mmCIF file of C-alpha atoms in Angstrom:
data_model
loop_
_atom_site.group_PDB
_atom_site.id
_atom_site.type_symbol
_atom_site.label_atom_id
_atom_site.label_comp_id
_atom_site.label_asym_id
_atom_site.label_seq_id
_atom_site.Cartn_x
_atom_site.Cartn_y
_atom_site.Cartn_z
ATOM 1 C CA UNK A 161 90.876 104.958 116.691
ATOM 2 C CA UNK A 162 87.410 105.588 118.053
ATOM 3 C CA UNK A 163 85.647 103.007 119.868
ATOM 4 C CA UNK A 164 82.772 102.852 117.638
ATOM 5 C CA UNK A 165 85.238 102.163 114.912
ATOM 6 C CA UNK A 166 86.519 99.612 116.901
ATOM 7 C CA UNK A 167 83.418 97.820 117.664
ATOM 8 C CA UNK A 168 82.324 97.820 114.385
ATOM 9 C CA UNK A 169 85.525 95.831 113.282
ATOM 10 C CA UNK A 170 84.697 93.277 116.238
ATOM 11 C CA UNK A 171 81.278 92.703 114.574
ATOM 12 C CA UNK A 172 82.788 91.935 111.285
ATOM 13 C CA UNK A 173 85.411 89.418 112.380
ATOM 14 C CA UNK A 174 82.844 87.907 115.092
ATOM 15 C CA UNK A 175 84.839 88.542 118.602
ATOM 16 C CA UNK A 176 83.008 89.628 121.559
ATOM 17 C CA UNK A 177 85.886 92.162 122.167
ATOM 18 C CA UNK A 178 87.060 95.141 120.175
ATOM 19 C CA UNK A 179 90.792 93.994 120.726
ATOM 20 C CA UNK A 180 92.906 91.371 122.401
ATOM 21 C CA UNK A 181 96.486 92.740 123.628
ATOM 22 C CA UNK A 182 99.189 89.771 124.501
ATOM 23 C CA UNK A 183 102.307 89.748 124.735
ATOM 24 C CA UNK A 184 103.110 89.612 121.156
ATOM 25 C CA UNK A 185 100.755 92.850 120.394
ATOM 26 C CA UNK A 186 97.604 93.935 119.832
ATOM 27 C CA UNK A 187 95.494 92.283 117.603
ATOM 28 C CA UNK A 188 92.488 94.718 116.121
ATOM 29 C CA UNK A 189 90.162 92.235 114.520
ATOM 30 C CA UNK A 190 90.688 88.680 115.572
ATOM 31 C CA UNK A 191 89.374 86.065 113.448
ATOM 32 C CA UNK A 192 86.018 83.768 113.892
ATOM 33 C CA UNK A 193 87.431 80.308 113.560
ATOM 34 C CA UNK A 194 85.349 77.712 112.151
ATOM 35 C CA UNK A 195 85.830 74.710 114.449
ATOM 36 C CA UNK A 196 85.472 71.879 112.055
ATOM 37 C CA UNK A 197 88.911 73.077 110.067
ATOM 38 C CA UNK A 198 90.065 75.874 112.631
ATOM 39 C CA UNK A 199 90.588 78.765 109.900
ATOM 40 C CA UNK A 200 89.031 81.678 110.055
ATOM 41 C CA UNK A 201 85.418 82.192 108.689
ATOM 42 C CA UNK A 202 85.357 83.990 105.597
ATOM 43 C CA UNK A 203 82.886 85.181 103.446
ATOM 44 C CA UNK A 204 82.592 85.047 99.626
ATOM 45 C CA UNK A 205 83.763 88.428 98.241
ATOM 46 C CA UNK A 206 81.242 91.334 98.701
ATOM 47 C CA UNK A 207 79.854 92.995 95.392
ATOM 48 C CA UNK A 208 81.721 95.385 94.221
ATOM 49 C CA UNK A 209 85.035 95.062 96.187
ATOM 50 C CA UNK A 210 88.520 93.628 95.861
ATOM 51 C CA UNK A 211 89.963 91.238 98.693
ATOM 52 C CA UNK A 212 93.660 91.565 99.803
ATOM 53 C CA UNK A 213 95.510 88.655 101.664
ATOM 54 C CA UNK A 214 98.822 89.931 103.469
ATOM 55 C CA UNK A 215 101.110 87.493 104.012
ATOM 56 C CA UNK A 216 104.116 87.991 106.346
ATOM 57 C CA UNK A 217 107.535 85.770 105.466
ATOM 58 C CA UNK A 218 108.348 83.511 107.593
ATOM 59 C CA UNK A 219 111.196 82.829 110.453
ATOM 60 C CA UNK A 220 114.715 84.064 109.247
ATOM 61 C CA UNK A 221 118.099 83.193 110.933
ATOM 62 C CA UNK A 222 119.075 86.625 112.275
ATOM 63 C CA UNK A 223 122.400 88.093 110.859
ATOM 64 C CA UNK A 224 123.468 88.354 114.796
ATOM 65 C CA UNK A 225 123.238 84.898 116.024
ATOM 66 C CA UNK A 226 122.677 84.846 119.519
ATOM 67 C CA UNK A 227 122.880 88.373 119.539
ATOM 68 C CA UNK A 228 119.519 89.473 117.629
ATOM 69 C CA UNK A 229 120.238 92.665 116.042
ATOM 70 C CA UNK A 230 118.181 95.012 113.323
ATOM 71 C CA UNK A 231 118.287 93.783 109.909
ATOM 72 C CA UNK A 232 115.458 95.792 108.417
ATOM 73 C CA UNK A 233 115.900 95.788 104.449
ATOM 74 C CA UNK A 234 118.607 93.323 104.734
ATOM 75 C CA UNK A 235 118.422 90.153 102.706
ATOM 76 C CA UNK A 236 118.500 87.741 105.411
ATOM 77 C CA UNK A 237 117.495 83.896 104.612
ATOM 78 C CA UNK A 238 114.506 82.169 106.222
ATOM 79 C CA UNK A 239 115.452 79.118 108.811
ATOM 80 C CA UNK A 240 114.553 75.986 108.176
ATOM 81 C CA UNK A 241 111.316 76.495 110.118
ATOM 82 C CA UNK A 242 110.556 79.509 107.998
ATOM 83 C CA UNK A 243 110.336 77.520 105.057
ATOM 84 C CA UNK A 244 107.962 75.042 106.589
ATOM 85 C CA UNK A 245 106.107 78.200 107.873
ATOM 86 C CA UNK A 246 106.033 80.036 104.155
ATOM 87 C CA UNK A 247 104.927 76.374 102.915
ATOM 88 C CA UNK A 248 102.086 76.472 105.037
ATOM 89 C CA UNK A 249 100.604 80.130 104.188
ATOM 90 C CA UNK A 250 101.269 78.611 100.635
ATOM 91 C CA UNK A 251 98.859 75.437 101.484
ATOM 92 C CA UNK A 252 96.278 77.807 103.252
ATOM 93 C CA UNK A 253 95.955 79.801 100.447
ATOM 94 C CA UNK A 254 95.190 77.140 97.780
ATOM 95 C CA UNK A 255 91.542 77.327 98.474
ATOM 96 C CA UNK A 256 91.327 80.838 97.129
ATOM 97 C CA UNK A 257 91.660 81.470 93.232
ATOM 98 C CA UNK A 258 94.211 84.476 93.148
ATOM 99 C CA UNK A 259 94.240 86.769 90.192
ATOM 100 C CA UNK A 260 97.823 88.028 91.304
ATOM 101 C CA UNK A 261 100.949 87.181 93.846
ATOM 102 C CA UNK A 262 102.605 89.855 94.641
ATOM 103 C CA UNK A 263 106.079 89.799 96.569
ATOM 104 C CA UNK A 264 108.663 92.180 98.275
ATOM 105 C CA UNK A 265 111.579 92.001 96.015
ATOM 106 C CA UNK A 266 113.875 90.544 99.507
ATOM 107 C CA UNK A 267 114.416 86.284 99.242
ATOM 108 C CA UNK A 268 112.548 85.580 102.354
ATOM 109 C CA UNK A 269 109.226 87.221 100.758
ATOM 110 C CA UNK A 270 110.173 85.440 97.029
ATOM 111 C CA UNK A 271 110.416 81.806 98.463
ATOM 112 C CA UNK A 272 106.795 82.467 100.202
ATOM 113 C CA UNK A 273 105.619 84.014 96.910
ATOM 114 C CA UNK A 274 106.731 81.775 95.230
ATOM 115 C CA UNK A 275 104.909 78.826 97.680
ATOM 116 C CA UNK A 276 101.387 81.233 97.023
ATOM 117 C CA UNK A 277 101.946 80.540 93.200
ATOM 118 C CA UNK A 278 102.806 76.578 93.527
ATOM 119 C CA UNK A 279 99.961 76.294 95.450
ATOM 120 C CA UNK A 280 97.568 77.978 92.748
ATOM 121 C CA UNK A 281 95.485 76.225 90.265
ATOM 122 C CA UNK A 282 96.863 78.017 87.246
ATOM 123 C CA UNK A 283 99.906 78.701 86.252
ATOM 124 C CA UNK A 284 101.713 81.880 87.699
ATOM 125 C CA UNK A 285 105.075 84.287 88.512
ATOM 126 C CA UNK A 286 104.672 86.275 91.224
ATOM 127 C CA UNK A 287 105.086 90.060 90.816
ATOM 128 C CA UNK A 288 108.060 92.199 92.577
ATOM 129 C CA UNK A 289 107.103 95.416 94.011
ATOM 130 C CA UNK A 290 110.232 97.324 95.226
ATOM 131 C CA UNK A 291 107.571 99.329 97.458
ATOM 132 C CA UNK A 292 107.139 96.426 99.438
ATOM 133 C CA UNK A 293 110.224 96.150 100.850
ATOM 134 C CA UNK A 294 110.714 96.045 104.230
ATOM 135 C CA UNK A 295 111.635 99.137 106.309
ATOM 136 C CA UNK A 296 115.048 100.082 105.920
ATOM 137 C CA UNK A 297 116.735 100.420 109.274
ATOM 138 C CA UNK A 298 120.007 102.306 108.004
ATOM 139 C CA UNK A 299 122.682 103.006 110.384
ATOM 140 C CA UNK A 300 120.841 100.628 112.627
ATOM 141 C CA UNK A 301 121.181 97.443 111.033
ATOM 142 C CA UNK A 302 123.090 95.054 113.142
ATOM 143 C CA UNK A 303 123.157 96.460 115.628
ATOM 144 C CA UNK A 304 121.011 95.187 119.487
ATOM 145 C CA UNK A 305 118.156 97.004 120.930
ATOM 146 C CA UNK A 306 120.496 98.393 123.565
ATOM 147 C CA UNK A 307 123.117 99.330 120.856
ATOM 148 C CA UNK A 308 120.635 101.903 119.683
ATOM 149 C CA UNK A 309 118.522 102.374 122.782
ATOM 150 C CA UNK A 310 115.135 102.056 124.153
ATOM 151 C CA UNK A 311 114.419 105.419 124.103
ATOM 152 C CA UNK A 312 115.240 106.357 120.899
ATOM 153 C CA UNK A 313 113.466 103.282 119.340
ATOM 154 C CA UNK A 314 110.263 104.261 121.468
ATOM 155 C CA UNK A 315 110.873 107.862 119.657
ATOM 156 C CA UNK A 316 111.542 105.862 116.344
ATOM 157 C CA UNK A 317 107.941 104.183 116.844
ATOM 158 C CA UNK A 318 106.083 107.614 118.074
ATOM 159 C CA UNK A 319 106.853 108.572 114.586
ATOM 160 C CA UNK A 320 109.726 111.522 115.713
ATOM 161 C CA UNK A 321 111.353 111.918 112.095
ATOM 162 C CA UNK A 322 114.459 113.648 113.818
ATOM 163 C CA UNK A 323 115.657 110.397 115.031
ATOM 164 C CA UNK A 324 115.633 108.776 111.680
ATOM 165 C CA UNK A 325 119.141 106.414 111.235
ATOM 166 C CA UNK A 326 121.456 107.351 108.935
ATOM 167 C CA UNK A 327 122.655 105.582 105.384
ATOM 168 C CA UNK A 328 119.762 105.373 103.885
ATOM 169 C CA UNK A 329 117.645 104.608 106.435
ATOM 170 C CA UNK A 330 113.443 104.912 106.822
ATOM 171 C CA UNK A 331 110.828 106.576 108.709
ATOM 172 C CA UNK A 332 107.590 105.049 109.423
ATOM 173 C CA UNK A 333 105.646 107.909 107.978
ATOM 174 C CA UNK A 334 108.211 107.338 104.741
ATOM 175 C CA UNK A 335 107.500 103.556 104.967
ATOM 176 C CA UNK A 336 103.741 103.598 104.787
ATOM 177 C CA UNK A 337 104.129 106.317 101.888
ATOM 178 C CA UNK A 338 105.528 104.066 99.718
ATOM 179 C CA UNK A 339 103.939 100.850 100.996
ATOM 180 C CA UNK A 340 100.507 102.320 100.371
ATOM 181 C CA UNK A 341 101.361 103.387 96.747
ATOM 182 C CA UNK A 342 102.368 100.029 95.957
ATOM 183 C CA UNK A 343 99.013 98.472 97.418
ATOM 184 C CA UNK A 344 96.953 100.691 95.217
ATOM 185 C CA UNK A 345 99.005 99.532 92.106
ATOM 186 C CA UNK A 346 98.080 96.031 93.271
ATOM 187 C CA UNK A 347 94.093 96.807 93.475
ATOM 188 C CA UNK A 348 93.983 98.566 90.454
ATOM 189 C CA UNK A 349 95.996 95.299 88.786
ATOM 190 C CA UNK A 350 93.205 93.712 90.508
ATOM 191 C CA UNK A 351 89.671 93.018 89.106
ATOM 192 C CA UNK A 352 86.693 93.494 91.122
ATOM 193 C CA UNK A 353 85.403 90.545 92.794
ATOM 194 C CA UNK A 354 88.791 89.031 92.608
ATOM 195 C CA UNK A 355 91.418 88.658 95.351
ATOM 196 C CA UNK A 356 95.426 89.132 95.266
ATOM 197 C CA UNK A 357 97.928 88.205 97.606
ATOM 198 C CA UNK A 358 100.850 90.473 98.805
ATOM 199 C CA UNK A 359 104.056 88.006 100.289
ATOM 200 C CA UNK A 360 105.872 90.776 102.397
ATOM 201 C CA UNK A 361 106.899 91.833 106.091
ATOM 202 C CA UNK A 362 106.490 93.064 109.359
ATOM 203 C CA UNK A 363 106.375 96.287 108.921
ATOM 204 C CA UNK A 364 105.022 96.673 105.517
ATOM 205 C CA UNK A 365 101.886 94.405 106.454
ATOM 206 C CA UNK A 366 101.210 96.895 109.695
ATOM 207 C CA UNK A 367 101.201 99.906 107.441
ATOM 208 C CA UNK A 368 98.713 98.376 105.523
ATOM 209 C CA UNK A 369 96.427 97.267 108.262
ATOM 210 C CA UNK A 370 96.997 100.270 110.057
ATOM 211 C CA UNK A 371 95.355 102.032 106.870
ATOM 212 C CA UNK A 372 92.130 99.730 106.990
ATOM 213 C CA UNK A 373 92.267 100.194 110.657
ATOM 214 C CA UNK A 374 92.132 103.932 110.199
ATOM 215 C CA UNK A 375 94.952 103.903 113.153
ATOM 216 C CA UNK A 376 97.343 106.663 113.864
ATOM 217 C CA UNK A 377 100.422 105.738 112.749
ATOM 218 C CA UNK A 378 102.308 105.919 115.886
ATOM 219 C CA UNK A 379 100.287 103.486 117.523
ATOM 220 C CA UNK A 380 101.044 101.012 114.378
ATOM 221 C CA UNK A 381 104.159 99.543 115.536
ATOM 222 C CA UNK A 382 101.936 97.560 118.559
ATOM 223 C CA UNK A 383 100.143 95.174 115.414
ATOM 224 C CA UNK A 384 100.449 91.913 115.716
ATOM 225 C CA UNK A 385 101.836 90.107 112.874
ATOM 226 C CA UNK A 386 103.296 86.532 113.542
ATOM 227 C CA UNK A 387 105.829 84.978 111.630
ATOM 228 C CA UNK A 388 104.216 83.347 108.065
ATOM 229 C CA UNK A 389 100.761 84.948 109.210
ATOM 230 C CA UNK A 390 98.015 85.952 106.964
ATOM 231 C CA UNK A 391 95.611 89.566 107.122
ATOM 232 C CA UNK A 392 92.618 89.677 105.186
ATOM 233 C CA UNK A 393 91.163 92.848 104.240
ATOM 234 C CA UNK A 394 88.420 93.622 101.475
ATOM 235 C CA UNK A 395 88.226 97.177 99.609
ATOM 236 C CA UNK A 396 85.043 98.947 98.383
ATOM 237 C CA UNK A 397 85.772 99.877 94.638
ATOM 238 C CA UNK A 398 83.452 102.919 94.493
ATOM 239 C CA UNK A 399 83.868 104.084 97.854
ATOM 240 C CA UNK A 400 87.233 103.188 98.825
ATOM 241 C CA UNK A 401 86.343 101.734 102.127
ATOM 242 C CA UNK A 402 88.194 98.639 103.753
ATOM 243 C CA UNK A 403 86.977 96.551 105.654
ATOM 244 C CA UNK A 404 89.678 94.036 107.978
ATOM 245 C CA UNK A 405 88.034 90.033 107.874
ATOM 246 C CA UNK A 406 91.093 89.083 109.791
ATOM 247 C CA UNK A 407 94.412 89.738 111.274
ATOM 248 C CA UNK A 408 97.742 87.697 112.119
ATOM 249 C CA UNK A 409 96.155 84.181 111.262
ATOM 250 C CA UNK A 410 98.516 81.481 111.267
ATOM 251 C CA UNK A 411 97.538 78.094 110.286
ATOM 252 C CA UNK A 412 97.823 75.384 112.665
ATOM 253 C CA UNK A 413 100.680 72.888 111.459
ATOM 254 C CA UNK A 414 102.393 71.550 114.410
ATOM 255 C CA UNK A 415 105.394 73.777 113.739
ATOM 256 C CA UNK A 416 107.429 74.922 116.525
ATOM 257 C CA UNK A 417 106.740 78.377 117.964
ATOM 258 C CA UNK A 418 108.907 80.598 115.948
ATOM 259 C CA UNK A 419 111.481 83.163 117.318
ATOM 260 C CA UNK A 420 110.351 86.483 116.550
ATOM 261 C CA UNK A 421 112.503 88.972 117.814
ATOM 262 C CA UNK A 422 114.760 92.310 116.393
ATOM 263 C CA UNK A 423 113.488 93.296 112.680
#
């Protein structure tokens, strides 16, 4: 990404820097809190655009126990804490009139879909988008990092399609393919001037920011996307142009700090 591109995206969002890089990743376009209610700062919808929120499920118990392993497009359960997580995104986004809730078909994405929808004024279902699943990890599922090895998930990342797992398993290239397709059936669903709200994962949220970002996809695997966190990003209907408000915001709830490791 160019660092004019970057700038511009620290204008938007209001941070002095282009990007902040912690231990948890980098994060592109950091929200301008307001301090009375410490959320981010957001505008009323530009003319002639569509608004995406991206919400990321919350905490799950890992299939390996102490052991974290890979669980990709597994259907893993949230922890107790991911609940309260998902319940909060839910809360957040009340204050936002959502034309549509749309949700990774896995049960960790439904129950915070299905929080999004509670939380809504009117009535609603949320809508299942088998392109939103999360990547599938194949032959790597349960398995550790050192099981499969750093150096072929640092090829894995630098998008090297030859070291692809097994049964059934996903590229990121493949990934953003079908994430992508999916997202564009959600703004056309989508009227202008409207937002919708997409209850997914890790990975599926980075290969949609990654597009607004206009970021090589090798370098998308270094997002930042917490646990139950929330990416804003608006989209020009004539021109097709996004533009990121915010990434990775999670509201403040007193929750413990969630374990975020292997996905």
């Amino acid at each position: 990404m160019t660092a004019l591109r970057l700038l511009a995206l620290s204008i938007i969002t209001g941070s002095c820097s282009a990007f902040t890089l912690g231990a948890d990743g980098k994060n592109a376009a950091p929200a301008k809190m307001c301090d009375v209610e410490n959320i981010p700062i957001l505008d009323e919808i530009p003319e002639g655009h569509k608004r995406l929120f991206m919400v990321r499920h919350g905490e799950v118990i890992n299939p390996g126990g102490d052991r974290p392993v890979y669980y990709g497009a597994m259907d893993v359960p949230l922890s107790p804490l991911g609940e309260l997580e998902a319940i909060e995104a839910g809360n957040y986004l009340k204050r936002f009139d959502l034309q549509h809730v749309a949700s990774s078909p896995l049960s960790r994405a439904m129950f915070g879909a299905q929080q999004v929808c509670d939380n809504q004024n009117d009535s609603k279902d949320a809508v299942v988008f088998e392109g939103f699943k999360e990547l599938d990890r194949g032959a790597w599922c349960g398995k550790t990092k050192d099981e499969i090895g750093a150096d072929n998930l640092a090829r894995f990342d630098a998008c090297d399609e030859s070291i692809t797992p097994g049964d059934g398993g996903e590229s990121y290239p493949t990934l953003k393919s079908r994430v992508i397709a999916s997202r564009d059936d959600l703004l056309e669903m989508t009227n202008v001037g409207r937002a919708s709200a997409i209850v997914s994962h890790l990975q599926v949220t980075r290969a949609m920011l990654s597009d607004a970002l206009e970021m090589d996809i090798k370098e998308m695997a270094g997002l930042k996307i917490g646990t139950a966190s929330i990416t804003c990003v608006d989209y020009c209907s004539a021109t097709g142009k996004q533009t990121v408000r915010f990434q990775s915001f999670k509201p403040e709830s007193g929750l413990e700090q969630s374990k975020d490791g292997a996905n």
